[in-house]
């Protein structure tokens, strides 16, 4: 047994003194630089393992780290050995030298794998202080053992004319140093990965950690070299082994360059992978953001229309028996007015405030959404029990609670705002075809509520769908009639003076539908206003009126004046004056033969702009009448500003003036006021001789009504007028 130990340890079996060697300081420094570069690269690469959840990728990066660290440690050890110069020739066994690299790689792989395992346990909050210490000591000991084994295998690869023995004390000390420095290296790296240190500049901490690890590796090597004893042997070496130690300098440089290249390649691969991972995360975040934009409203954060439809589709089949879903569609009345007067910022604030209240309603509401600009949706469950009347009562009660809460005052900065809410609602059951159909039903109910006035509540019923279908079809037919100049016709109702002589007529549009027959203006005019067709319809009326005036001129009726009604949207068109001017020139309309009747809805816009347009048109010879006088809000103030030529007394006053002293007093006042202001007065709705006689007695200037004639086609009017 003693002979076995004598083959490895220096137990005094040699009589001569060991050979003395010297260190090349530059190679010592180079060995440290190599260890530092390898350590820094390994830390950089190992960071990639922490960026993945996949165990396969983690192990791949740990393996790459172990290879880089192992090659670096081996290169440092090899250069460190070459830095030690003996007074004899030294060479190395290539196979054993390369094989000695393997323990360093394995030791680094196991050590860093254990460290990664500890990190995973810490993230799971299952890493106790005791287990942390055990894993740190174990990983450090394995790292030190691997590097120590690499060192002594590399020493055995030396081929020289001397016996190599190890001092037992220094050998034991080198093993202790290897383990202690391995633990120090892993402990340093653990501190580097600690969350509190990751908040500091990563490059500076990584650099400091690499310096410590490199110092541990080189220190372990040179302490281990103190245990080596070289005793000269007189046995001659084979010729192939007789190369000088100095001839290995080219190998030193090759190793240094190779390590540098490996470190650079590894570093670049780490950087590229980091960038790719960042790009992948950005893509994932972008996908998440796109999904949020696709399914959520950006202003309020509520689900949007798409989310609402998906929710309704998913919930319809899950509603238990005896219950049904109620969909409420809530619209903020006159929201556009708030936006236009106080600005969109306060409008957004109001929308967010409504969202806040909806989400905190003390009701069984399962979802709140914002399907469009100023509309909100709420989905709730109510009890049905097969009793439709009970369900309708429950949904109406809930709607009133919602409306009451949402109509309470809102504080918009320093402005206290009150608004009304219109609500359309419908009940969902398993017989509904789709979520789109359900949402359409609620929208139809909401549209009906808004037609009934502000702050109304309507529950969907099938007749609403029929009404909407009829309106859609009528809108399409009206658009076609306007574009193709068919089915529409101007009827004329004569206007007479006090002597019952015809002095003009009012143009009234009529629609003769090929299938539905005569459609009342009371039905299609509001539809045209809602759909925006009123502008095109008004342009058609203006053109037909100018044609009629042209015909009157040709028939010797140039003394007559034709009145046309102009809607507010039409009069507000920027090119209204230009278009009418073009028609006057095209049909050679003489001054004074065309009269425009405006209601107070036109005047409630920008008064200065209205005055400017009226003055421009008066220069073209067009007269102006204020229609339905007395039914608006500020007629007297308008009369002081606007250059009208005459007033029209509304038919509601004329019809009841003989039976109502109040209405008669209003008519008297209008006539006297008009004359005092130098305006003519036209009374419409004159249906009896008593009406005519009384108005004539009051001093009315001209008359219009069924007493004289109902509205007739233009050809018939021309035949009846002398």
Coordinates of N, CA, C and O in Angstrom, one line a residue, residues 291-447:
X291 N -55.2 42.3 -29.4 CA -56.4 41.6 -28.9 C -57.2 42.5 -28.0 O -58.4 42.6 -28.1
X292 N -56.5 43.3 -27.2 CA -57.2 44.2 -26.3 C -57.9 45.3 -27.1 O -59.0 45.7 -26.8
X293 N -57.2 45.8 -28.2 CA -57.8 46.8 -29.0 C -59.0 46.2 -29.8 O -60.0 46.9 -30.1
X294 N -58.9 44.9 -30.1 CA -59.9 44.2 -30.9 C -61.1 43.9 -30.0 O -62.3 43.9 -30.5
X295 N -60.9 43.7 -28.7 CA -62.0 43.3 -27.9 C -62.4 44.2 -26.7 O -63.3 44.0 -26.0
X296 N -61.6 45.3 -26.6 CA -61.9 46.3 -25.6 C -61.9 47.7 -26.1 O -61.2 48.0 -27.0
X297 N -62.7 48.5 -25.4 CA -62.7 49.9 -25.7 C -61.5 50.6 -25.1 O -61.2 50.4 -23.9
X298 N -60.8 51.5 -25.9 CA -59.6 52.1 -25.4 C -59.9 53.2 -24.4 O -59.0 53.4 -23.5
X299 N -61.0 53.8 -24.4 CA -61.2 55.0 -23.5 C -61.7 54.5 -22.2 O -61.1 54.9 -21.1
X300 N -62.6 53.6 -22.1 CA -63.2 53.1 -20.9 C -62.7 51.8 -20.4 O -62.9 51.4 -19.2
X301 N -62.0 51.0 -21.3 CA -61.5 49.7 -20.9 C -62.6 48.7 -20.9 O -62.4 47.5 -20.6
X302 N -63.9 49.0 -21.2 CA -65.0 48.1 -21.3 C -64.9 47.2 -22.5 O -64.3 47.5 -23.5
X303 N -65.5 46.0 -22.5 CA -65.6 45.2 -23.7 C -66.3 45.9 -24.8 O -67.2 46.7 -24.5
X304 N -65.9 45.7 -26.0 CA -66.5 46.4 -27.1 C -67.6 45.5 -27.7 O -68.0 44.5 -27.2
X305 N -68.0 45.9 -28.9 CA -69.2 45.2 -29.6 C -68.8 43.7 -29.8 O -69.6 42.8 -29.6
X306 N -67.6 43.5 -30.3 CA -67.2 42.1 -30.6 C -67.2 41.2 -29.3 O -67.8 40.1 -29.3
X307 N -66.7 41.8 -28.2 CA -66.7 41.0 -27.0 C -68.1 40.8 -26.5 O -68.5 39.7 -26.0
X308 N -69.0 41.8 -26.7 CA -70.4 41.7 -26.2 C -71.1 40.5 -27.0 O -71.8 39.7 -26.4
X309 N -70.8 40.5 -28.3 CA -71.5 39.5 -29.1 C -71.0 38.1 -28.7 O -71.8 37.1 -28.6
X310 N -69.7 37.9 -28.5 CA -69.1 36.7 -28.1 C -69.7 36.2 -26.7 O -70.0 35.1 -26.5
X311 N -69.9 37.2 -25.8 CA -70.4 36.9 -24.5 C -71.9 36.4 -24.6 O -72.3 35.4 -24.0
X312 N -72.6 37.1 -25.4 CA -74.0 36.7 -25.6 C -74.2 35.4 -26.2 O -75.0 34.6 -25.8
X313 N -73.3 35.1 -27.2 CA -73.3 33.7 -27.8 C -73.0 32.6 -26.8 O -73.6 31.6 -26.8
X314 N -72.0 32.9 -25.9 CA -71.6 31.9 -25.0 C -72.6 31.7 -23.8 O -72.7 30.7 -23.2
X315 N -73.3 32.8 -23.5 CA -74.2 32.7 -22.3 C -75.6 32.2 -22.6 O -76.3 31.7 -21.7
X316 N -76.0 32.3 -23.9 CA -77.4 31.9 -24.2 C -77.7 30.5 -23.8 O -78.8 30.2 -23.3
X317 N -76.7 29.6 -24.1 CA -77.0 28.2 -23.8 C -76.8 27.8 -22.3 O -77.1 26.7 -21.9
X318 N -76.2 28.7 -21.5 CA -75.9 28.5 -20.1 C -76.9 29.0 -19.2 O -76.8 28.8 -18.0
X319 N -77.9 29.7 -19.7 CA -78.9 30.2 -18.8 C -79.8 29.1 -18.3 O -80.3 28.3 -19.0
X320 N -79.9 29.0 -17.0 CA -80.7 27.9 -16.4 C -82.2 28.1 -16.6 O -82.6 29.2 -16.9
X321 N -82.9 27.0 -16.5 CA -84.4 27.1 -16.7 C -84.9 28.0 -15.6 O -84.5 28.0 -14.5
X322 N -85.9 28.8 -16.0 CA -86.6 29.7 -15.1 C -85.9 31.1 -15.0 O -86.4 31.9 -14.4
X323 N -84.8 31.2 -15.8 CA -84.1 32.5 -15.9 C -83.9 32.9 -17.3 O -84.0 32.0 -18.2
X324 N -83.7 34.1 -17.6 CA -83.4 34.6 -18.9 C -82.5 35.8 -18.8 O -82.4 36.5 -17.8
X325 N -81.8 36.1 -19.9 CA -80.9 37.2 -19.9 C -81.6 38.4 -20.4 O -82.4 38.3 -21.3
X326 N -81.3 39.6 -19.8 CA -81.8 40.8 -20.3 C -80.7 41.7 -20.8 O -79.7 41.9 -20.1
X327 N -80.9 42.2 -22.0 CA -79.9 43.1 -22.6 C -80.4 44.5 -22.6 O -81.5 44.8 -23.2
X328 N -79.7 45.4 -22.0 CA -80.0 46.8 -22.0 C -79.1 47.6 -22.9 O -77.9 47.5 -22.7
X329 N -79.6 48.4 -23.8 CA -78.8 49.3 -24.6 C -79.1 50.7 -24.2 O -80.2 51.1 -24.3
X330 N -78.1 51.4 -23.7 CA -78.3 52.7 -23.1 C -77.6 53.8 -23.9 O -76.4 53.7 -24.2
X331 N -78.3 54.8 -24.2 CA -77.8 55.9 -25.0 C -77.8 57.2 -24.3 O -78.9 57.5 -23.6
X332 N -76.8 58.0 -24.3 CA -76.7 59.3 -23.7 C -77.4 60.3 -24.6 O -76.8 60.6 -25.7
X333 N -78.5 60.9 -24.2 CA -79.2 61.8 -25.1 C -78.4 63.1 -25.2 O -77.8 63.6 -24.3
X334 N -78.4 63.6 -26.5 CA -77.7 64.9 -26.8 C -76.2 64.9 -26.4 O -75.7 65.9 -26.1
X335 N -75.6 63.7 -26.6 CA -74.2 63.6 -26.3 C -73.4 64.5 -27.2 O -72.4 65.1 -26.9
X336 N -73.8 64.5 -28.5 CA -73.1 65.3 -29.5 C -73.1 66.8 -29.2 O -72.1 67.5 -29.4
X337 N -74.2 67.2 -28.6 CA -74.3 68.6 -28.2 C -73.2 69.0 -27.2 O -72.6 70.0 -27.2
X338 N -73.1 68.1 -26.2 CA -72.1 68.2 -25.1 C -70.7 68.3 -25.8 O -69.9 69.2 -25.4
X339 N -70.4 67.4 -26.7 CA -69.1 67.4 -27.3 C -68.8 68.6 -28.1 O -67.7 69.2 -28.1
X340 N -69.8 69.1 -28.8 CA -69.6 70.3 -29.6 C -69.5 71.6 -28.8 O -68.9 72.6 -29.3
X341 N -70.2 71.6 -27.7 CA -70.2 72.9 -26.9 C -69.1 72.9 -25.9 O -68.4 74.0 -25.7
X342 N -68.9 71.8 -25.2 CA -67.9 71.8 -24.1 C -66.6 71.1 -24.5 O -65.6 71.2 -23.7
X343 N -66.5 70.5 -25.6 CA -65.3 69.9 -26.1 C -65.3 68.4 -25.8 O -65.9 67.9 -24.9
X344 N -64.5 67.6 -26.6 CA -64.4 66.2 -26.5 C -63.8 65.7 -25.2 O -64.1 64.6 -24.8
X345 N -63.0 66.5 -24.6 CA -62.3 66.1 -23.3 C -63.4 65.9 -22.2 O -63.4 64.8 -21.6
X346 N -64.3 66.8 -22.1 CA -65.4 66.6 -21.1 C -66.3 65.5 -21.6 O -66.9 64.8 -20.7
X347 N -66.5 65.3 -22.9 CA -67.3 64.2 -23.4 C -66.7 62.9 -22.9 O -67.4 62.0 -22.5
X348 N -65.4 62.8 -23.1 CA -64.7 61.5 -22.6 C -64.8 61.3 -21.1 O -65.0 60.2 -20.7
X349 N -64.7 62.4 -20.4 CA -64.9 62.3 -18.9 C -66.3 61.8 -18.6 O -66.4 61.0 -17.7
X350 N -67.3 62.3 -19.3 CA -68.7 61.8 -19.0 C -68.8 60.3 -19.3 O -69.4 59.6 -18.5
X351 N -68.2 59.9 -20.4 CA -68.2 58.5 -20.8 C -67.6 57.6 -19.7 O -68.1 56.5 -19.3
X352 N -66.5 58.1 -19.2 CA -65.8 57.3 -18.1 C -66.6 57.3 -16.8 O -66.6 56.3 -16.1
X353 N -67.3 58.4 -16.6 CA -68.1 58.5 -15.3 C -69.3 57.6 -15.5 O -69.7 56.9 -14.5
X354 N -69.9 57.5 -16.6 CA -71.0 56.6 -16.8 C -70.5 55.2 -16.7 O -71.2 54.3 -16.1
X355 N -69.4 54.9 -17.2 CA -68.8 53.5 -17.0 C -68.6 53.2 -15.5 O -69.0 52.1 -15.1
X356 N -68.1 54.1 -14.8 CA -67.9 53.9 -13.4 C -69.2 53.6 -12.6 O -69.2 52.7 -11.8
X357 N -70.2 54.3 -13.0 CA -71.5 54.1 -12.3 C -72.1 52.7 -12.7 O -72.7 52.0 -11.9
X358 N -72.0 52.4 -14.0 CA -72.6 51.1 -14.5 C -71.9 49.9 -13.8 O -72.6 49.0 -13.5
X359 N -70.6 50.0 -13.7 CA -69.9 48.9 -13.1 C -70.2 48.7 -11.6 O -69.9 47.7 -11.0
X360 N -70.7 49.8 -11.0 CA -71.0 49.7 -9.5 C -72.5 49.7 -9.2 O -72.8 50.0 -8.0
X361 N -73.3 49.4 -10.1 CA -74.7 49.4 -9.9 C -75.0 48.2 -8.9 O -74.6 47.1 -9.2
X362 N -75.9 48.4 -7.9 CA -76.2 47.3 -7.0 C -77.3 46.4 -7.6 O -78.3 46.2 -7.0
X363 N -77.0 45.9 -8.8 CA -78.0 45.0 -9.5 C -77.2 43.8 -10.0 O -76.0 43.8 -10.0
X364 N -78.0 42.8 -10.4 CA -77.4 41.5 -10.8 C -76.9 41.6 -12.3 O -77.5 41.0 -13.2
X365 N -76.0 42.5 -12.5 CA -75.5 42.8 -13.9 C -74.2 42.0 -14.1 O -73.3 42.1 -13.3
X366 N -74.2 41.1 -15.1 CA -73.1 40.2 -15.3 C -72.0 40.8 -16.3 O -70.9 40.4 -16.3
X367 N -72.4 41.8 -17.1 CA -71.4 42.3 -18.0 C -71.9 43.7 -18.4 O -73.0 44.0 -18.6
X368 N -70.9 44.6 -18.5 CA -71.1 46.0 -19.0 C -70.1 46.2 -20.2 O -69.0 45.8 -20.2
X369 N -70.6 46.7 -21.3 CA -69.8 46.9 -22.5 C -70.1 48.3 -23.1 O -71.1 48.9 -22.7
X370 N -69.3 48.7 -24.1 CA -69.5 49.9 -24.8 C -69.4 49.5 -26.3 O -68.4 49.6 -27.0
X371 N -70.6 49.2 -26.9 CA -70.6 48.8 -28.3 C -70.4 49.9 -29.3 O -70.0 49.6 -30.4
X372 N -70.7 51.1 -29.0 CA -70.5 52.2 -29.9 C -70.2 53.5 -29.1 O -70.1 53.5 -27.9
X373 N -70.1 54.6 -29.8 CA -69.5 55.9 -29.2 C -70.2 56.3 -27.9 O -69.5 56.3 -26.9
X374 N -71.5 56.6 -27.9 CA -72.1 57.0 -26.7 C -73.2 56.1 -26.3 O -74.2 56.4 -25.7
X375 N -73.0 54.8 -26.6 CA -73.9 53.8 -26.2 C -73.2 52.8 -25.3 O -72.1 52.4 -25.5
X376 N -74.0 52.3 -24.3 CA -73.5 51.3 -23.3 C -74.4 50.1 -23.4 O -75.6 50.3 -23.7
X377 N -73.9 49.0 -23.0 CA -74.7 47.8 -22.9 C -74.6 47.1 -21.6 O -73.4 47.1 -21.0
X378 N -75.6 46.6 -21.1 CA -75.5 45.9 -19.8 C -76.3 44.6 -19.9 O -77.4 44.5 -20.5
X379 N -75.8 43.5 -19.4 CA -76.4 42.2 -19.5 C -76.7 41.7 -18.1 O -75.7 41.7 -17.3
X380 N -77.9 41.3 -17.8 CA -78.3 40.9 -16.5 C -79.2 39.6 -16.6 O -79.7 39.3 -17.6
X381 N -79.3 38.9 -15.5 CA -80.2 37.8 -15.4 C -81.4 38.1 -14.5 O -81.3 38.8 -13.5
X382 N -82.5 37.7 -15.0 CA -83.8 38.0 -14.3 C -84.6 36.7 -14.3 O -84.3 35.8 -15.1
X383 N -85.5 36.6 -13.4 CA -86.3 35.4 -13.2 C -87.5 35.5 -14.2 O -88.2 36.5 -14.4
X384 N -87.7 34.4 -14.9 CA -88.8 34.3 -15.9 C -89.9 33.4 -15.5 O -91.1 33.8 -15.4
X385 N -89.6 32.1 -15.1 CA -90.5 31.1 -14.7 C -91.7 30.9 -15.6 O -92.8 30.7 -15.3
X386 N -91.4 31.1 -16.9 CA -92.4 30.9 -18.0 C -93.5 31.9 -18.0 O -94.5 31.7 -18.6
X387 N -93.3 33.1 -17.3 CA -94.3 34.1 -17.2 C -93.8 35.3 -17.9 O -93.0 36.1 -17.3
X388 N -94.2 35.6 -19.2 CA -93.7 36.8 -19.9 C -94.0 38.1 -19.2 O -93.2 39.0 -19.2
X389 N -95.2 38.2 -18.7 CA -95.6 39.4 -18.0 C -94.7 39.7 -16.8 O -94.3 40.9 -16.6
X390 N -94.3 38.7 -16.1 CA -93.5 38.9 -14.9 C -92.1 39.3 -15.4 O -91.4 40.2 -14.7
X391 N -91.6 38.7 -16.4 CA -90.2 39.0 -16.9 C -90.2 40.4 -17.5 O -89.2 41.2 -17.2
X392 N -91.3 40.8 -18.2 CA -91.3 42.2 -18.7 C -91.3 43.2 -17.5 O -90.7 44.3 -17.6
X393 N -92.1 42.9 -16.5 CA -92.1 43.8 -15.3 C -90.8 43.9 -14.6 O -90.4 45.0 -14.3
X394 N -90.1 42.8 -14.6 CA -88.8 42.8 -13.9 C -87.7 43.6 -14.7 O -87.0 44.3 -14.1
X395 N -87.7 43.4 -16.0 CA -86.8 44.1 -16.8 C -87.1 45.6 -16.9 O -86.2 46.4 -16.9
X396 N -88.4 46.0 -16.8 CA -88.7 47.4 -16.8 C -88.3 48.0 -15.5 O -87.7 49.2 -15.4
X397 N -88.5 47.3 -14.4 CA -88.0 47.8 -13.0 C -86.5 48.0 -13.0 O -86.0 49.0 -12.5
X398 N -85.8 47.0 -13.5 CA -84.3 47.2 -13.6 C -83.9 48.3 -14.5 O -83.0 49.1 -14.1
X399 N -84.6 48.5 -15.6 CA -84.2 49.6 -16.5 C -84.4 51.0 -15.8 O -83.6 51.9 -16.0
X400 N -85.5 51.1 -15.0 CA -85.7 52.4 -14.4 C -84.7 52.6 -13.3 O -84.3 53.8 -13.1
X401 N -84.2 51.6 -12.6 CA -83.1 51.7 -11.6 C -81.9 52.2 -12.3 O -81.2 53.1 -11.8
X402 N -81.6 51.6 -13.4 CA -80.4 52.0 -14.2 C -80.5 53.4 -14.7 O -79.5 54.2 -14.5
X403 N -81.6 53.8 -15.2 CA -81.8 55.1 -15.7 C -81.7 56.2 -14.6 O -81.1 57.2 -14.7
X404 N -82.4 55.9 -13.5 CA -82.3 56.8 -12.3 C -80.9 57.1 -11.8 O -80.5 58.2 -11.6
X405 N -80.1 56.0 -11.8 CA -78.8 56.1 -11.3 C -77.9 56.9 -12.3 O -77.1 57.8 -11.9
X406 N -78.1 56.6 -13.5 CA -77.2 57.3 -14.6 C -77.6 58.7 -14.8 O -76.8 59.5 -15.4
X407 N -78.8 59.1 -14.5 CA -79.3 60.5 -14.8 C -79.0 61.4 -13.6 O -79.3 62.6 -13.7
X408 N -78.4 60.9 -12.6 CA -77.9 61.8 -11.5 C -76.8 62.7 -12.0 O -76.1 62.4 -12.9
X409 N -76.7 63.9 -11.4 CA -75.7 64.9 -11.9 C -74.3 64.4 -12.0 O -73.9 63.6 -11.1
X410 N -73.5 64.8 -13.0 CA -72.1 64.4 -13.1 C -71.2 65.7 -12.9 O -71.6 66.8 -13.3
X411 N -70.1 65.5 -12.2 CA -69.2 66.6 -12.0 C -68.1 66.5 -13.1 O -67.2 65.6 -13.0
X412 N -68.1 67.4 -14.1 CA -67.1 67.4 -15.1 C -66.2 68.6 -14.9 O -66.5 69.7 -15.3
X413 N -65.1 68.3 -14.2 CA -64.2 69.4 -13.8 C -65.0 70.4 -12.9 O -65.6 70.1 -11.9
X414 N -65.2 71.7 -13.4 CA -65.9 72.6 -12.6 C -67.4 72.8 -13.2 O -68.1 73.8 -12.9
X415 N -67.8 71.8 -14.0 CA -69.1 71.9 -14.6 C -70.0 70.8 -14.1 O -69.6 69.6 -14.1
X416 N -71.2 71.1 -13.7 CA -72.1 70.1 -13.2 C -73.1 69.8 -14.3 O -73.9 70.7 -14.7
X417 N -73.1 68.6 -14.8 CA -73.8 68.2 -16.0 C -74.9 67.2 -15.7 O -74.7 66.3 -14.9
X418 N -76.1 67.4 -16.2 CA -77.2 66.5 -16.1 C -77.6 66.1 -17.5 O -77.6 66.9 -18.4
X419 N -77.9 64.8 -17.7 CA -78.3 64.3 -19.0 C -79.3 63.2 -18.8 O -79.4 62.6 -17.8
X420 N -80.1 63.0 -19.8 CA -81.1 62.0 -19.8 C -80.6 60.7 -20.6 O -79.7 60.9 -21.4
X421 N -81.1 59.6 -20.2 CA -80.7 58.3 -20.8 C -81.9 57.7 -21.5 O -82.9 57.4 -20.8
X422 N -81.7 57.3 -22.7 CA -82.7 56.5 -23.4 C -82.3 55.0 -23.4 O -81.1 54.8 -23.6
X423 N -83.2 54.1 -23.1 CA -82.9 52.7 -23.0 C -83.7 51.9 -23.9 O -85.0 52.0 -23.8
X424 N -83.1 51.0 -24.6 CA -83.8 50.0 -25.4 C -83.4 48.6 -24.8 O -82.2 48.4 -24.5
X425 N -84.3 47.7 -24.7 CA -84.0 46.4 -24.0 C -84.7 45.3 -24.7 O -85.7 45.5 -25.4
X426 N -84.2 44.1 -24.5 CA -84.8 42.9 -25.0 C -84.5 41.7 -24.1 O -83.5 41.8 -23.3
X427 N -85.3 40.7 -24.1 CA -85.1 39.5 -23.3 C -84.4 38.4 -24.2 O -84.9 38.2 -25.3
X428 N -83.4 37.7 -23.7 CA -82.7 36.7 -24.4 C -83.2 35.3 -23.9 O -83.4 35.1 -22.7
X429 N -83.5 34.4 -24.8 CA -83.8 33.0 -24.4 C -83.1 32.1 -25.4 O -82.5 32.5 -26.4
X430 N -83.3 30.8 -25.2 CA -82.7 29.8 -26.1 C -83.2 29.8 -27.5 O -82.7 29.1 -28.3
X431 N -84.3 30.5 -27.7 CA -84.9 30.5 -29.0 C -84.3 31.6 -29.9 O -84.6 31.6 -31.1
X432 N -83.6 32.5 -29.3 CA -83.0 33.5 -30.2 C -81.9 32.9 -31.1 O -81.2 32.0 -30.7
X433 N -81.9 33.4 -32.3 CA -81.0 32.8 -33.3 C -79.6 33.1 -33.1 O -78.7 32.2 -33.2
X434 N -79.2 34.3 -32.8 CA -77.8 34.7 -32.7 C -77.7 35.9 -31.8 O -78.7 36.6 -31.6
X435 N -76.5 36.2 -31.4 CA -76.2 37.4 -30.6 C -76.5 38.6 -31.4 O -76.9 39.7 -30.9
X436 N -76.1 38.6 -32.7 CA -76.4 39.7 -33.6 C -77.9 40.1 -33.6 O -78.2 41.2 -33.6
X437 N -78.7 39.1 -33.7 CA -80.1 39.3 -33.7 C -80.6 39.9 -32.4 O -81.4 40.9 -32.4
X438 N -80.0 39.5 -31.3 CA -80.4 40.0 -30.0 C -80.0 41.5 -29.9 O -80.8 42.4 -29.4
X439 N -78.8 41.8 -30.4 CA -78.3 43.2 -30.3 C -79.1 44.1 -31.3 O -79.4 45.2 -30.9
X440 N -79.6 43.6 -32.4 CA -80.4 44.3 -33.3 C -81.8 44.6 -32.6 O -82.3 45.7 -32.8
X441 N -82.3 43.6 -31.9 CA -83.5 43.9 -31.2 C -83.4 45.0 -30.2 O -84.3 45.9 -30.1
X442 N -82.4 45.0 -29.4 CA -82.2 46.1 -28.4 C -82.0 47.4 -29.1 O -82.4 48.4 -28.7
X443 N -81.3 47.4 -30.3 CA -81.1 48.6 -31.0 C -82.4 49.2 -31.6 O -82.6 50.4 -31.6
X444 N -83.3 48.3 -32.1 CA -84.6 48.7 -32.5 C -85.4 49.3 -31.4 O -86.1 50.4 -31.6
X445 N -85.3 48.7 -30.2 CA -86.0 49.2 -29.1 C -85.5 50.6 -28.7 O -86.2 51.5 -28.3
X446 N -84.1 50.8 -28.7 CA -83.5 52.0 -28.4 C -83.9 53.1 -29.4 O -84.2 54.3 -29.1
X447 N -83.9 52.7 -30.7 CA -84.4 53.7 -31.7 C -85.8 54.2 -31.5 O -86.1 55.3 -31.7

